[in-house]
Amino acid sequence: MGHPHQESSLFFTASGNLPLLLSLLSLMQLRNVSEQELDSVAMKLLHQVSKLCGKCSPTDVDILQPSFNFLYWSLHQTTPSSQKRAAAVLLSSTGLMELLEKMLALTLAKADSPRTALLCSAWLLTASFSAQQHKGSLQVHQTLSVEMDQVLKALSFPKKKAALLSAAILCFLRTALRQSFSSALVALVPSGAQPLPATKDTVLAPLRMSQVRSLVIGLQNLLVQKDPLLSQACVGCLEALLDYLDARSPDIGRNSPHYLMFP
C-alpha cells in the first residue's frame, strides 16, 4: 500500500483533518498502478476507518466519501491475499454494515438523502463485500437487508443526472444474480404483503416474474440514455439475468423474450 506509515501516524492524532488525509492517501494510491500489499500499519488504519464509519450518520458526507474511497481501494487495488484480509476486517464491523444498510434504503429518499456520489460508493462497496465474502467464504457478523422492489423502483425512476448511481445499483444486482442470490451477507426481503407466488415465481425465487419484467424494462429505458458506463453496466446485468433465468428454468431461459414481454 505505497507508504502509509507517515499518514497513519497523523491519522490517529489529527482526526479533524481526517477527510483531507484520506483524500491525499487515495491520490497517492491512484498513482500506484500495480497491486499493493497491505502491511500491518495499513490494516490498522483500515480497522480504524471502518470503526469511524460505523459511528457516522449517512449525512456525514465529508468524512464518509473519502473513507469509502479508501475502503473500496483496499478491496480492489491490492493483492488477492490483502483483499481477503481487508474484507474480513471490514465485514467484522457491524457498525459499518448497519450504516451501509441505512444508506441503501435512502436511495429513494427525497429528503435528507446523502449525495449521489456517496450513494454510488455505498452500492459499490456492498457489491464488493458480497463478492469477497462469497469468494472467500468469510464470516458474516451482520447481514444487510435489501428490498428488491425498492431497488427496481430506483432503476425505473432514476434521479436526474444520476447515471453513475444507476450503474452502481446494476453492479450490485449483477453480483447478486451471479451468486444466484445465495449471499450470506445480503438478504433480499419483500416489500410489505406479497401475493401467493405463481408456479413461475417459485422456479425463479427469490425473484418474481413481475420483478424480472420490471428489471428488463428498466434496463431498456436506461440503455436509451446512451451513457457509455451505464450501457456497460446494463449489458453486464442483463447477461447475468439471462444466465440466472437459464439456470433456474431452461424453458424460460430459451424463451426469455416471450416470457419477459407477456404474462
Coordinates of C-alpha atoms in Angstrom, one line a residue:
M1 CA 0.0 0.0 0.0
G2 CA 2.5 2.6 -1.0
H3 CA 3.9 4.3 2.1
P4 CA 1.1 4.6 4.7
H5 CA 3.4 4.9 7.7
Q6 CA 3.6 8.7 7.8
E7 CA -0.1 9.2 7.0
S8 CA -1.2 6.7 9.7
S9 CA 0.6 8.5 12.5
L10 CA -1.1 11.7 11.5
F11 CA -4.4 9.9 11.3
F12 CA -4.5 9.0 14.9
T13 CA -3.5 12.4 16.2
A14 CA -5.5 14.7 13.8
S15 CA -9.0 13.4 13.5
G16 CA -10.2 16.9 12.5
N17 CA -8.1 16.6 9.3
L18 CA -9.2 13.0 8.5
P19 CA -11.1 13.8 5.3
L20 CA -8.1 15.6 3.9
L21 CA -5.7 12.9 5.0
L22 CA -7.7 10.1 3.4
S23 CA -8.2 12.1 0.2
L24 CA -4.4 12.6 0.0
L25 CA -3.8 9.0 0.7
S26 CA -6.3 8.0 -2.1
L27 CA -4.4 10.2 -4.5
M28 CA -1.1 8.5 -3.6
Q29 CA -2.7 5.1 -4.1
L30 CA -4.1 6.0 -7.5
R31 CA -0.5 6.7 -8.7
N32 CA 0.4 3.1 -7.9
V33 CA -0.7 1.1 -10.9
S34 CA 0.4 -2.2 -9.5
E35 CA -1.4 -4.2 -6.8
Q36 CA -0.3 -3.2 -3.3
E37 CA 0.3 -5.4 -0.3
L38 CA -1.4 -4.3 2.9
D39 CA 1.0 -4.3 5.8
S40 CA 0.2 -4.3 9.5
V41 CA 0.0 -0.5 9.7
A42 CA -2.3 -0.3 6.7
M43 CA -4.5 -3.0 8.2
K44 CA -4.7 -1.0 11.5
L45 CA -5.6 2.1 9.5
L46 CA -8.3 0.1 7.7
H47 CA -9.7 -1.1 11.0
Q48 CA -9.8 2.4 12.5
V49 CA -11.5 3.9 9.4
S50 CA -14.2 1.2 9.4
K51 CA -14.8 1.9 13.1
L52 CA -15.2 5.6 12.4
C53 CA -17.6 4.9 9.5
G54 CA -19.7 2.8 11.9
K55 CA -20.1 5.8 14.2
C56 CA -21.2 8.2 11.3
S57 CA -24.6 9.2 10.1
P58 CA -25.4 8.8 6.4
T59 CA -25.3 12.6 6.1
D60 CA -21.7 12.8 7.2
V61 CA -20.6 13.1 3.6
D62 CA -17.3 14.9 4.2
I63 CA -16.0 12.0 6.3
L64 CA -17.7 9.1 4.6
Q65 CA -16.8 9.9 1.0
P66 CA -13.0 9.7 1.4
S67 CA -13.4 6.8 3.8
F68 CA -15.5 4.8 1.4
N69 CA -12.9 5.6 -1.4
F70 CA -10.2 4.2 0.9
L71 CA -12.2 1.1 1.7
Y72 CA -13.0 0.5 -1.9
W73 CA -9.4 0.8 -2.9
S74 CA -8.4 -1.8 -0.3
L75 CA -10.8 -4.3 -1.9
H76 CA -9.7 -3.7 -5.5
Q77 CA -6.3 -2.3 -6.0
T78 CA -4.4 -4.6 -3.6
T79 CA -3.2 -8.2 -3.9
P80 CA -5.7 -11.0 -3.7
S81 CA -4.5 -12.0 -0.2
S82 CA -4.7 -8.4 1.0
Q83 CA -8.2 -8.1 -0.4
K84 CA -9.3 -11.1 1.5
R85 CA -7.8 -9.9 4.7
A86 CA -9.3 -6.4 4.2
A87 CA -12.7 -7.8 3.5
A88 CA -12.6 -10.0 6.7
V89 CA -11.7 -6.9 8.8
L90 CA -14.4 -4.8 7.2
L91 CA -17.1 -7.5 7.4
S92 CA -16.4 -7.7 11.2
S93 CA -17.5 -4.1 11.6
T94 CA -21.2 -4.4 12.4
G95 CA -21.5 -0.6 12.6
L96 CA -20.2 -0.2 9.0
M97 CA -22.6 -2.9 7.8
E98 CA -25.6 -1.2 9.6
L99 CA -24.5 2.2 8.0
L100 CA -24.5 0.7 4.5
E101 CA -27.9 -0.8 5.0
K102 CA -29.3 2.6 6.1
M103 CA -27.7 4.2 3.0
L104 CA -29.1 1.7 0.6
A105 CA -32.5 2.3 2.0
L106 CA -32.1 6.0 1.5
T107 CA -31.5 5.7 -2.3
L108 CA -35.2 6.6 -2.9
A109 CA -35.5 9.2 -0.1
K110 CA -36.5 12.6 -1.3
A111 CA -35.3 14.4 1.9
D112 CA -32.2 14.1 4.0
S113 CA -30.7 11.9 1.3
P114 CA -26.9 11.6 1.1
R115 CA -25.2 13.0 -2.0
T116 CA -25.4 10.8 -5.1
A117 CA -21.7 10.1 -5.2
L118 CA -21.8 8.7 -1.6
L119 CA -24.8 6.5 -2.5
C120 CA -22.8 5.2 -5.5
S121 CA -20.0 4.3 -3.2
A122 CA -22.4 2.5 -0.8
W123 CA -23.8 0.3 -3.5
L124 CA -20.4 -0.4 -5.0
L125 CA -19.0 -1.3 -1.5
T126 CA -21.9 -3.6 -0.8
A127 CA -21.3 -5.4 -4.1
S128 CA -17.6 -5.7 -3.3
F129 CA -18.2 -7.0 0.2
S130 CA -20.7 -9.5 -1.1
A131 CA -18.3 -10.7 -3.8
Q132 CA -15.4 -11.1 -1.4
Q133 CA -17.4 -12.8 1.2
H134 CA -18.9 -15.2 -1.3
K135 CA -15.5 -15.9 -2.9
G136 CA -13.6 -16.5 0.4
S137 CA -16.5 -17.9 2.5
L138 CA -15.7 -15.2 5.0
Q139 CA -17.6 -14.9 8.3
V140 CA -20.6 -12.6 8.3
H141 CA -21.3 -10.7 11.6
Q142 CA -24.1 -8.5 10.3
T143 CA -26.4 -9.2 7.3
L144 CA -27.7 -6.4 5.0
S145 CA -31.4 -6.4 4.2
V146 CA -32.3 -5.0 0.8
E147 CA -35.9 -4.6 -0.6
M148 CA -35.8 -5.8 -4.2
D149 CA -38.9 -3.8 -5.2
Q150 CA -37.2 -0.6 -3.9
V151 CA -34.1 -1.4 -6.0
L152 CA -36.2 -1.9 -9.1
K153 CA -38.0 1.3 -8.3
A154 CA -34.7 3.2 -8.1
L155 CA -33.8 1.9 -11.6
S156 CA -37.3 2.5 -13.1
F157 CA -37.4 6.1 -11.7
P158 CA -33.8 7.2 -11.6
K159 CA -32.9 10.6 -10.1
K160 CA -31.9 13.4 -12.5
K161 CA -28.3 13.2 -13.7
A162 CA -27.8 10.0 -11.7
A163 CA -26.4 7.7 -14.4
L164 CA -23.5 6.7 -12.1
L165 CA -25.9 5.8 -9.3
S166 CA -27.9 3.6 -11.7
A167 CA -24.7 1.9 -12.8
A168 CA -23.7 1.3 -9.2
I169 CA -27.0 -0.4 -8.4
L170 CA -26.7 -2.5 -11.6
C171 CA -23.3 -3.6 -10.4
F172 CA -24.9 -4.7 -7.1
L173 CA -27.6 -6.6 -9.0
R174 CA -25.2 -8.3 -11.3
T175 CA -23.2 -9.6 -8.3
A176 CA -26.4 -10.8 -6.7
L177 CA -27.5 -12.6 -9.9
R178 CA -24.2 -14.2 -10.4
Q179 CA -24.4 -15.6 -6.9
S180 CA -28.0 -16.7 -7.5
F181 CA -29.0 -14.6 -4.5
S182 CA -27.2 -17.0 -2.2
S183 CA -25.1 -14.4 -0.5
A184 CA -24.6 -14.9 3.2
L185 CA -24.2 -11.1 3.6
V186 CA -27.1 -9.6 1.6
A187 CA -30.6 -10.8 2.2
L188 CA -33.5 -9.8 -0.2
V189 CA -36.6 -9.0 1.8
P190 CA -40.1 -8.5 0.5
S191 CA -41.8 -5.1 0.5
G192 CA -44.9 -5.4 2.5
A193 CA -47.6 -8.1 1.9
Q194 CA -46.9 -10.2 -1.2
P195 CA -49.5 -12.2 -3.3
L196 CA -49.2 -16.0 -3.3
P197 CA -46.4 -16.9 -5.8
A198 CA -47.3 -18.4 -9.2
T199 CA -45.5 -21.5 -10.5
K200 CA -43.0 -19.4 -12.5
D201 CA -42.3 -17.3 -9.4
T202 CA -41.5 -20.4 -7.4
V203 CA -39.0 -21.5 -10.0
L204 CA -37.3 -18.1 -10.1
A205 CA -37.4 -17.5 -6.3
P206 CA -36.5 -15.2 -4.7
L207 CA -37.4 -13.2 -7.8
R208 CA -40.9 -13.0 -9.1
M209 CA -41.7 -12.9 -12.8
S210 CA -43.1 -9.4 -12.4
Q211 CA -39.8 -8.2 -10.9
V212 CA -37.9 -9.8 -13.8
R213 CA -40.1 -7.9 -16.3
S214 CA -39.7 -4.7 -14.4
L215 CA -35.9 -5.1 -14.4
V216 CA -35.8 -5.7 -18.2
I217 CA -38.0 -2.7 -18.8
G218 CA -35.7 -0.6 -16.6
L219 CA -32.6 -1.8 -18.4
Q220 CA -34.2 -0.9 -21.8
N221 CA -35.0 2.6 -20.5
L222 CA -31.5 3.1 -19.1
L223 CA -29.9 2.0 -22.4
V224 CA -31.7 4.8 -24.2
Q225 CA -29.7 7.3 -22.2
K226 CA -26.6 6.2 -24.3
D227 CA -24.2 6.8 -21.4
P228 CA -21.2 4.5 -22.1
L229 CA -20.6 3.5 -18.5
L230 CA -24.3 3.0 -17.8
S231 CA -24.7 1.0 -21.0
Q232 CA -21.8 -1.3 -20.0
A233 CA -23.5 -1.8 -16.6
C234 CA -26.8 -2.6 -18.3
V235 CA -25.3 -5.2 -20.6
G236 CA -23.5 -6.9 -17.7
C237 CA -26.6 -7.0 -15.6
L238 CA -28.7 -8.4 -18.5
E239 CA -26.2 -11.1 -19.2
A240 CA -26.2 -12.1 -15.5
L241 CA -30.0 -12.1 -15.5
L242 CA -30.2 -14.3 -18.6
D243 CA -27.7 -16.8 -17.1
Y244 CA -29.8 -16.8 -13.9
L245 CA -33.0 -17.5 -15.8
D246 CA -31.4 -20.2 -17.9
A247 CA -30.0 -21.9 -14.7
R248 CA -33.4 -21.8 -12.9
S249 CA -35.6 -22.7 -15.8
P250 CA -34.1 -23.6 -19.2
D251 CA -37.5 -23.3 -20.7
I252 CA -37.8 -19.6 -19.6
G253 CA -34.2 -19.0 -20.5
R254 CA -34.7 -20.2 -24.1
N255 CA -37.9 -18.2 -24.5
S256 CA -36.8 -15.1 -22.5
P257 CA -38.3 -12.5 -24.9
H258 CA -41.7 -14.2 -24.8
Y259 CA -41.8 -14.7 -21.1
L260 CA -40.5 -11.2 -20.3
M261 CA -42.9 -9.4 -22.5
F262 CA -46.1 -11.3 -22.0
P263 CA -47.7 -12.5 -18.7

